[in-house]
């Protein structure tokens, strides 16, 4: 699986076949990957399954800590939601590869539909979404969901950019630059969640209605 993570991340999901993964992993039995994963999509799901449950478990724990504190703010909710994903930057077991793969999935509707096989990873009625609804109660639901998808894409693409940029910097400067990007990312996500929709957007929502 580690070979597949690296290839999908560096060469692109659409640019890698199961045969290429087999050759790169020095797997003599060409049908072994098909036997274990069924298809390339099955292999990608296995990669997602390797990382996503841990992220969700940590996220739910951090969210509950915020909710139990009695001092619930949008910034705290967002930080709790994305911190486990940010930690993938330092995960030596394919963490950055995972970020790059999900960023690709978020950029392609047909690839993103892969998550339909794992609806629990993108639930619209979990603790995170309930907290966001409470904190952005005036936001039309359709617009909120659109913005959450934009935020999802921004999160993963920004973390991939951070990984690429900081890999080329000295260690001390690396840490400062990384933190700057993360803090600005949180500012940007808060803006997405709270910015009042324009008259033009409200008009389009009404027409779509």
PDB file of C-alpha atoms in Angstrom, residues 5-205:
ATOM      1  CA  UNK A   5       0.308   5.915  -1.805  1.00  0.00           C
ATOM      2  CA  UNK A   6       3.554   7.297  -3.193  1.00  0.00           C
ATOM      3  CA  UNK A   7       2.622   6.709  -6.830  1.00  0.00           C
ATOM      4  CA  UNK A   8      -0.899   8.138  -6.543  1.00  0.00           C
ATOM      5  CA  UNK A   9       0.440  11.176  -4.687  1.00  0.00           C
ATOM      6  CA  UNK A  10       3.392  11.927  -6.948  1.00  0.00           C
ATOM      7  CA  UNK A  11       2.171  10.769 -10.363  1.00  0.00           C
ATOM      8  CA  UNK A  12      -1.538  11.467 -10.037  1.00  0.00           C
ATOM      9  CA  UNK A  13      -4.463   9.144  -9.455  1.00  0.00           C
ATOM     10  CA  UNK A  14      -5.429   9.090 -13.119  1.00  0.00           C
ATOM     11  CA  UNK A  15      -1.831   8.579 -14.200  1.00  0.00           C
ATOM     12  CA  UNK A  16      -1.235   5.313 -12.342  1.00  0.00           C
ATOM     13  CA  UNK A  17      -2.660   1.888 -13.118  1.00  0.00           C
ATOM     14  CA  UNK A  18      -2.778  -1.216 -10.940  1.00  0.00           C
ATOM     15  CA  UNK A  19      -0.185  -2.784 -13.236  1.00  0.00           C
ATOM     16  CA  UNK A  20       2.200   0.096 -12.534  1.00  0.00           C
ATOM     17  CA  UNK A  21       1.660  -0.293  -8.793  1.00  0.00           C
ATOM     18  CA  UNK A  22       2.371  -4.015  -9.153  1.00  0.00           C
ATOM     19  CA  UNK A  23       5.621  -3.380 -11.037  1.00  0.00           C
ATOM     20  CA  UNK A  24       6.781  -0.688  -8.614  1.00  0.00           C
ATOM     21  CA  UNK A  25       6.121  -2.922  -5.619  1.00  0.00           C
ATOM     22  CA  UNK A  26       8.046  -5.811  -7.178  1.00  0.00           C
ATOM     23  CA  UNK A  27       4.950  -7.951  -6.773  1.00  0.00           C
ATOM     24  CA  UNK A  28       5.377 -11.076  -8.872  1.00  0.00           C
ATOM     25  CA  UNK A  29       1.728 -12.068  -8.725  1.00  0.00           C
ATOM     26  CA  UNK A  30      -0.026  -9.554 -10.975  1.00  0.00           C
ATOM     27  CA  UNK A  31      -3.448 -10.540  -9.650  1.00  0.00           C
ATOM     28  CA  UNK A  32      -2.515 -10.047  -5.981  1.00  0.00           C
ATOM     29  CA  UNK A  33      -3.596  -6.405  -5.832  1.00  0.00           C
ATOM     30  CA  UNK A  34      -6.854  -7.201  -7.596  1.00  0.00           C
ATOM     31  CA  UNK A  35      -7.443 -10.064  -5.157  1.00  0.00           C
ATOM     32  CA  UNK A  36      -6.861  -7.892  -2.088  1.00  0.00           C
ATOM     33  CA  UNK A  37      -8.444  -4.618  -3.229  1.00  0.00           C
ATOM     34  CA  UNK A  38     -10.669  -5.502  -6.186  1.00  0.00           C
ATOM     35  CA  UNK A  39      -9.768  -2.467  -8.292  1.00  0.00           C
ATOM     36  CA  UNK A  40      -7.799   0.765  -8.286  1.00  0.00           C
ATOM     37  CA  UNK A  41     -10.757   2.412  -6.566  1.00  0.00           C
ATOM     38  CA  UNK A  42     -10.640  -0.301  -3.911  1.00  0.00           C
ATOM     39  CA  UNK A  43      -6.952   0.380  -3.382  1.00  0.00           C
ATOM     40  CA  UNK A  44      -7.602   4.110  -2.981  1.00  0.00           C
ATOM     41  CA  UNK A  45     -10.364   3.358  -0.480  1.00  0.00           C
ATOM     42  CA  UNK A  46      -7.924   1.219   1.479  1.00  0.00           C
ATOM     43  CA  UNK A  47      -5.504   4.162   1.595  1.00  0.00           C
ATOM     44  CA  UNK A  48      -8.276   6.466   2.803  1.00  0.00           C
ATOM     45  CA  UNK A  49      -9.324   3.850   5.371  1.00  0.00           C
ATOM     46  CA  UNK A  50      -5.755   3.782   6.649  1.00  0.00           C
ATOM     47  CA  UNK A  51      -5.847   7.468   7.604  1.00  0.00           C
ATOM     48  CA  UNK A  52      -9.425   8.736   7.890  1.00  0.00           C
ATOM     49  CA  UNK A  53     -10.672   6.819  10.966  1.00  0.00           C
ATOM     50  CA  UNK A  54      -7.795   8.123  13.088  1.00  0.00           C
ATOM     51  CA  UNK A  55      -8.414  11.671  11.882  1.00  0.00           C
ATOM     52  CA  UNK A  56     -12.119  11.433  12.701  1.00  0.00           C
ATOM     53  CA  UNK A  57     -11.467   9.923  16.133  1.00  0.00           C
ATOM     54  CA  UNK A  58      -9.028  12.713  17.060  1.00  0.00           C
ATOM     55  CA  UNK A  59     -11.307  15.369  15.595  1.00  0.00           C
ATOM     56  CA  UNK A  60     -14.315  14.176  17.575  1.00  0.00           C
ATOM     57  CA  UNK A  61     -12.242  14.120  20.777  1.00  0.00           C
ATOM     58  CA  UNK A  62     -11.013  17.693  20.236  1.00  0.00           C
ATOM     59  CA  UNK A  63     -14.494  18.887  19.290  1.00  0.00           C
ATOM     60  CA  UNK A  64     -15.975  17.352  22.419  1.00  0.00           C
ATOM     61  CA  UNK A  65     -13.345  19.075  24.544  1.00  0.00           C
ATOM     62  CA  UNK A  66     -14.346  22.427  23.028  1.00  0.00           C
ATOM     63  CA  UNK A  67     -18.055  21.725  23.486  1.00  0.00           C
ATOM     64  CA  UNK A  68     -17.540  20.609  27.088  1.00  0.00           C
ATOM     65  CA  UNK A  69     -15.498  23.717  27.896  1.00  0.00           C
ATOM     66  CA  UNK A  70     -18.547  25.957  27.671  1.00  0.00           C
ATOM     67  CA  UNK A  71     -16.548  28.467  25.634  1.00  0.00           C
ATOM     68  CA  UNK A  72     -17.486  27.521  22.084  1.00  0.00           C
ATOM     69  CA  UNK A  73     -16.281  29.811  19.308  1.00  0.00           C
ATOM     70  CA  UNK A  74     -16.049  29.303  15.578  1.00  0.00           C
ATOM     71  CA  UNK A  75     -12.262  29.574  15.676  1.00  0.00           C
ATOM     72  CA  UNK A  76     -12.011  26.849  18.330  1.00  0.00           C
ATOM     73  CA  UNK A  77     -14.343  24.581  16.381  1.00  0.00           C
ATOM     74  CA  UNK A  78     -12.360  25.068  13.173  1.00  0.00           C
ATOM     75  CA  UNK A  79      -9.027  24.492  14.916  1.00  0.00           C
ATOM     76  CA  UNK A  80     -10.357  21.306  16.502  1.00  0.00           C
ATOM     77  CA  UNK A  81     -11.728  20.133  13.158  1.00  0.00           C
ATOM     78  CA  UNK A  82      -8.557  20.609  11.145  1.00  0.00           C
ATOM     79  CA  UNK A  83      -5.809  19.897  13.696  1.00  0.00           C
ATOM     80  CA  UNK A  84      -5.856  16.105  13.097  1.00  0.00           C
ATOM     81  CA  UNK A  85      -5.560  16.746   9.348  1.00  0.00           C
ATOM     82  CA  UNK A  86      -2.688  19.194   9.901  1.00  0.00           C
ATOM     83  CA  UNK A  87      -0.890  16.500  11.901  1.00  0.00           C
ATOM     84  CA  UNK A  88      -0.645  14.453   8.706  1.00  0.00           C
ATOM     85  CA  UNK A  89       2.106  16.858   7.626  1.00  0.00           C
ATOM     86  CA  UNK A  90       4.332  15.144  10.209  1.00  0.00           C
ATOM     87  CA  UNK A  91       3.027  11.606   9.768  1.00  0.00           C
ATOM     88  CA  UNK A  92       5.908   9.599   8.321  1.00  0.00           C
ATOM     89  CA  UNK A  93       3.611   6.720   7.420  1.00  0.00           C
ATOM     90  CA  UNK A  94       2.227   8.263   4.248  1.00  0.00           C
ATOM     91  CA  UNK A  95       0.654  11.345   5.815  1.00  0.00           C
ATOM     92  CA  UNK A  96       1.677  13.825   3.123  1.00  0.00           C
ATOM     93  CA  UNK A  97       0.839  11.298   0.410  1.00  0.00           C
ATOM     94  CA  UNK A  98      -2.658  11.017   1.899  1.00  0.00           C
ATOM     95  CA  UNK A  99      -3.068  14.804   1.809  1.00  0.00           C
ATOM     96  CA  UNK A 100      -2.006  14.879  -1.839  1.00  0.00           C
ATOM     97  CA  UNK A 101      -4.376  12.065  -2.776  1.00  0.00           C
ATOM     98  CA  UNK A 102      -7.386  13.692  -1.087  1.00  0.00           C
ATOM     99  CA  UNK A 103      -6.511  17.048  -2.675  1.00  0.00           C
ATOM    100  CA  UNK A 104      -6.720  15.309  -6.056  1.00  0.00           C
ATOM    101  CA  UNK A 105     -10.039  13.713  -5.146  1.00  0.00           C
ATOM    102  CA  UNK A 106     -11.419  17.096  -4.095  1.00  0.00           C
ATOM    103  CA  UNK A 107     -10.503  18.555  -7.501  1.00  0.00           C
ATOM    104  CA  UNK A 108     -12.337  15.984  -9.587  1.00  0.00           C
ATOM    105  CA  UNK A 109     -16.046  15.287  -9.201  1.00  0.00           C
ATOM    106  CA  UNK A 110     -15.831  11.764 -10.613  1.00  0.00           C
ATOM    107  CA  UNK A 111     -12.945  10.883  -8.307  1.00  0.00           C
ATOM    108  CA  UNK A 112     -14.554  12.588  -5.303  1.00  0.00           C
ATOM    109  CA  UNK A 113     -17.577  10.328  -5.750  1.00  0.00           C
ATOM    110  CA  UNK A 114     -15.317   7.636  -4.300  1.00  0.00           C
ATOM    111  CA  UNK A 115     -16.320   9.019  -0.897  1.00  0.00           C
ATOM    112  CA  UNK A 116     -19.859   7.798  -1.570  1.00  0.00           C
ATOM    113  CA  UNK A 117     -18.467   4.411  -0.560  1.00  0.00           C
ATOM    114  CA  UNK A 118     -17.590   5.888   2.837  1.00  0.00           C
ATOM    115  CA  UNK A 119     -20.434   8.299   3.709  1.00  0.00           C
ATOM    116  CA  UNK A 120     -19.390   8.270   7.361  1.00  0.00           C
ATOM    117  CA  UNK A 121     -16.290  10.283   6.423  1.00  0.00           C
ATOM    118  CA  UNK A 122     -18.345  13.180   5.058  1.00  0.00           C
ATOM    119  CA  UNK A 123     -21.444  13.122   7.229  1.00  0.00           C
ATOM    120  CA  UNK A 124     -23.604  16.247   7.098  1.00  0.00           C
ATOM    121  CA  UNK A 125     -25.104  15.459  10.510  1.00  0.00           C
ATOM    122  CA  UNK A 126     -22.097  14.811  12.725  1.00  0.00           C
ATOM    123  CA  UNK A 127     -20.893  16.848  15.721  1.00  0.00           C
ATOM    124  CA  UNK A 128     -18.835  19.159  13.509  1.00  0.00           C
ATOM    125  CA  UNK A 129     -21.692  20.100  11.195  1.00  0.00           C
ATOM    126  CA  UNK A 130     -24.099  20.550  14.098  1.00  0.00           C
ATOM    127  CA  UNK A 131     -21.648  22.931  15.772  1.00  0.00           C
ATOM    128  CA  UNK A 132     -21.119  24.846  12.535  1.00  0.00           C
ATOM    129  CA  UNK A 133     -24.861  25.165  12.008  1.00  0.00           C
ATOM    130  CA  UNK A 134     -25.280  26.546  15.521  1.00  0.00           C
ATOM    131  CA  UNK A 135     -22.497  29.095  14.985  1.00  0.00           C
ATOM    132  CA  UNK A 136     -23.632  30.162  11.507  1.00  0.00           C
ATOM    133  CA  UNK A 137     -27.378  29.964  12.027  1.00  0.00           C
ATOM    134  CA  UNK A 138     -28.133  32.811   9.612  1.00  0.00           C
ATOM    135  CA  UNK A 139     -26.387  31.104   6.698  1.00  0.00           C
ATOM    136  CA  UNK A 140     -28.730  29.432   4.170  1.00  0.00           C
ATOM    137  CA  UNK A 141     -28.191  25.669   4.357  1.00  0.00           C
ATOM    138  CA  UNK A 142     -27.460  25.248   0.633  1.00  0.00           C
ATOM    139  CA  UNK A 143     -24.829  27.968   0.807  1.00  0.00           C
ATOM    140  CA  UNK A 144     -23.361  26.513   3.988  1.00  0.00           C
ATOM    141  CA  UNK A 145     -22.862  23.130   2.308  1.00  0.00           C
ATOM    142  CA  UNK A 146     -21.292  24.773  -0.758  1.00  0.00           C
ATOM    143  CA  UNK A 147     -18.888  26.656   1.473  1.00  0.00           C
ATOM    144  CA  UNK A 148     -18.011  23.541   3.439  1.00  0.00           C
ATOM    145  CA  UNK A 149     -17.017  21.833   0.195  1.00  0.00           C
ATOM    146  CA  UNK A 150     -14.906  24.867  -0.719  1.00  0.00           C
ATOM    147  CA  UNK A 151     -13.339  24.790   2.740  1.00  0.00           C
ATOM    148  CA  UNK A 152     -12.598  21.066   2.384  1.00  0.00           C
ATOM    149  CA  UNK A 153     -10.792  21.650  -0.901  1.00  0.00           C
ATOM    150  CA  UNK A 154      -8.922  24.684   0.444  1.00  0.00           C
ATOM    151  CA  UNK A 155      -7.787  22.751   3.515  1.00  0.00           C
ATOM    152  CA  UNK A 156      -6.180  19.899   1.602  1.00  0.00           C
ATOM    153  CA  UNK A 157      -4.709  21.994  -1.202  1.00  0.00           C
ATOM    154  CA  UNK A 158      -3.191  24.424   1.298  1.00  0.00           C
ATOM    155  CA  UNK A 159      -1.653  21.615   3.354  1.00  0.00           C
ATOM    156  CA  UNK A 160      -0.160  20.104   0.200  1.00  0.00           C
ATOM    157  CA  UNK A 161       1.306  23.504  -0.642  1.00  0.00           C
ATOM    158  CA  UNK A 162       2.719  23.790   2.891  1.00  0.00           C
ATOM    159  CA  UNK A 163       4.300  20.346   2.573  1.00  0.00           C
ATOM    160  CA  UNK A 164       5.923  21.231  -0.745  1.00  0.00           C
ATOM    161  CA  UNK A 165       7.164  24.675   0.321  1.00  0.00           C
ATOM    162  CA  UNK A 166       8.486  23.749   3.755  1.00  0.00           C
ATOM    163  CA  UNK A 167      10.312  20.731   2.364  1.00  0.00           C
ATOM    164  CA  UNK A 168      12.677  23.200   0.666  1.00  0.00           C
ATOM    165  CA  UNK A 169      13.331  25.446   3.695  1.00  0.00           C
ATOM    166  CA  UNK A 170      15.729  25.282   6.633  1.00  0.00           C
ATOM    167  CA  UNK A 171      14.303  23.690   9.769  1.00  0.00           C
ATOM    168  CA  UNK A 172      13.936  26.892  11.847  1.00  0.00           C
ATOM    169  CA  UNK A 173      12.439  28.917   9.042  1.00  0.00           C
ATOM    170  CA  UNK A 174      10.384  25.886   8.096  1.00  0.00           C
ATOM    171  CA  UNK A 175       8.507  25.853  11.421  1.00  0.00           C
ATOM    172  CA  UNK A 176       7.750  29.582  11.327  1.00  0.00           C
ATOM    173  CA  UNK A 177       6.555  29.455   7.722  1.00  0.00           C
ATOM    174  CA  UNK A 178       4.419  26.412   8.431  1.00  0.00           C
ATOM    175  CA  UNK A 179       2.715  28.121  11.377  1.00  0.00           C
ATOM    176  CA  UNK A 180       2.090  31.264   9.329  1.00  0.00           C
ATOM    177  CA  UNK A 181       0.378  29.234   6.612  1.00  0.00           C
ATOM    178  CA  UNK A 182      -1.712  27.336   9.176  1.00  0.00           C
ATOM    179  CA  UNK A 183      -2.858  30.475  11.011  1.00  0.00           C
ATOM    180  CA  UNK A 184      -3.747  32.147   7.715  1.00  0.00           C
ATOM    181  CA  UNK A 185      -5.578  28.992   6.645  1.00  0.00           C
ATOM    182  CA  UNK A 186      -7.717  29.188   9.785  1.00  0.00           C
ATOM    183  CA  UNK A 187      -8.437  32.869   9.100  1.00  0.00           C
ATOM    184  CA  UNK A 188      -9.484  31.957   5.556  1.00  0.00           C
ATOM    185  CA  UNK A 189     -11.725  29.105   6.694  1.00  0.00           C
ATOM    186  CA  UNK A 190     -13.408  31.406   9.208  1.00  0.00           C
ATOM    187  CA  UNK A 191     -14.024  33.926   6.438  1.00  0.00           C
ATOM    188  CA  UNK A 192     -15.586  31.246   4.247  1.00  0.00           C
ATOM    189  CA  UNK A 193     -17.863  30.195   7.095  1.00  0.00           C
ATOM    190  CA  UNK A 194     -19.005  33.664   8.132  1.00  0.00           C
ATOM    191  CA  UNK A 195     -18.857  36.052   5.176  1.00  0.00           C
ATOM    192  CA  UNK A 196     -22.274  37.536   4.503  1.00  0.00           C
ATOM    193  CA  UNK A 197     -23.508  36.415   1.073  1.00  0.00           C
ATOM    194  CA  UNK A 198     -23.736  39.174  -1.499  1.00  0.00           C
ATOM    195  CA  UNK A 199     -26.988  40.315  -3.069  1.00  0.00           C
ATOM    196  CA  UNK A 200     -25.972  38.499  -6.257  1.00  0.00           C
ATOM    197  CA  UNK A 201     -25.419  35.244  -4.369  1.00  0.00           C
ATOM    198  CA  UNK A 202     -28.741  35.570  -2.547  1.00  0.00           C
ATOM    199  CA  UNK A 203     -30.475  36.169  -5.876  1.00  0.00           C
ATOM    200  CA  UNK A 204     -28.941  33.034  -7.363  1.00  0.00           C
ATOM    201  CA  UNK A 205     -29.930  31.028  -4.282  1.00  0.00           C
TER     202      UNK A 205
END
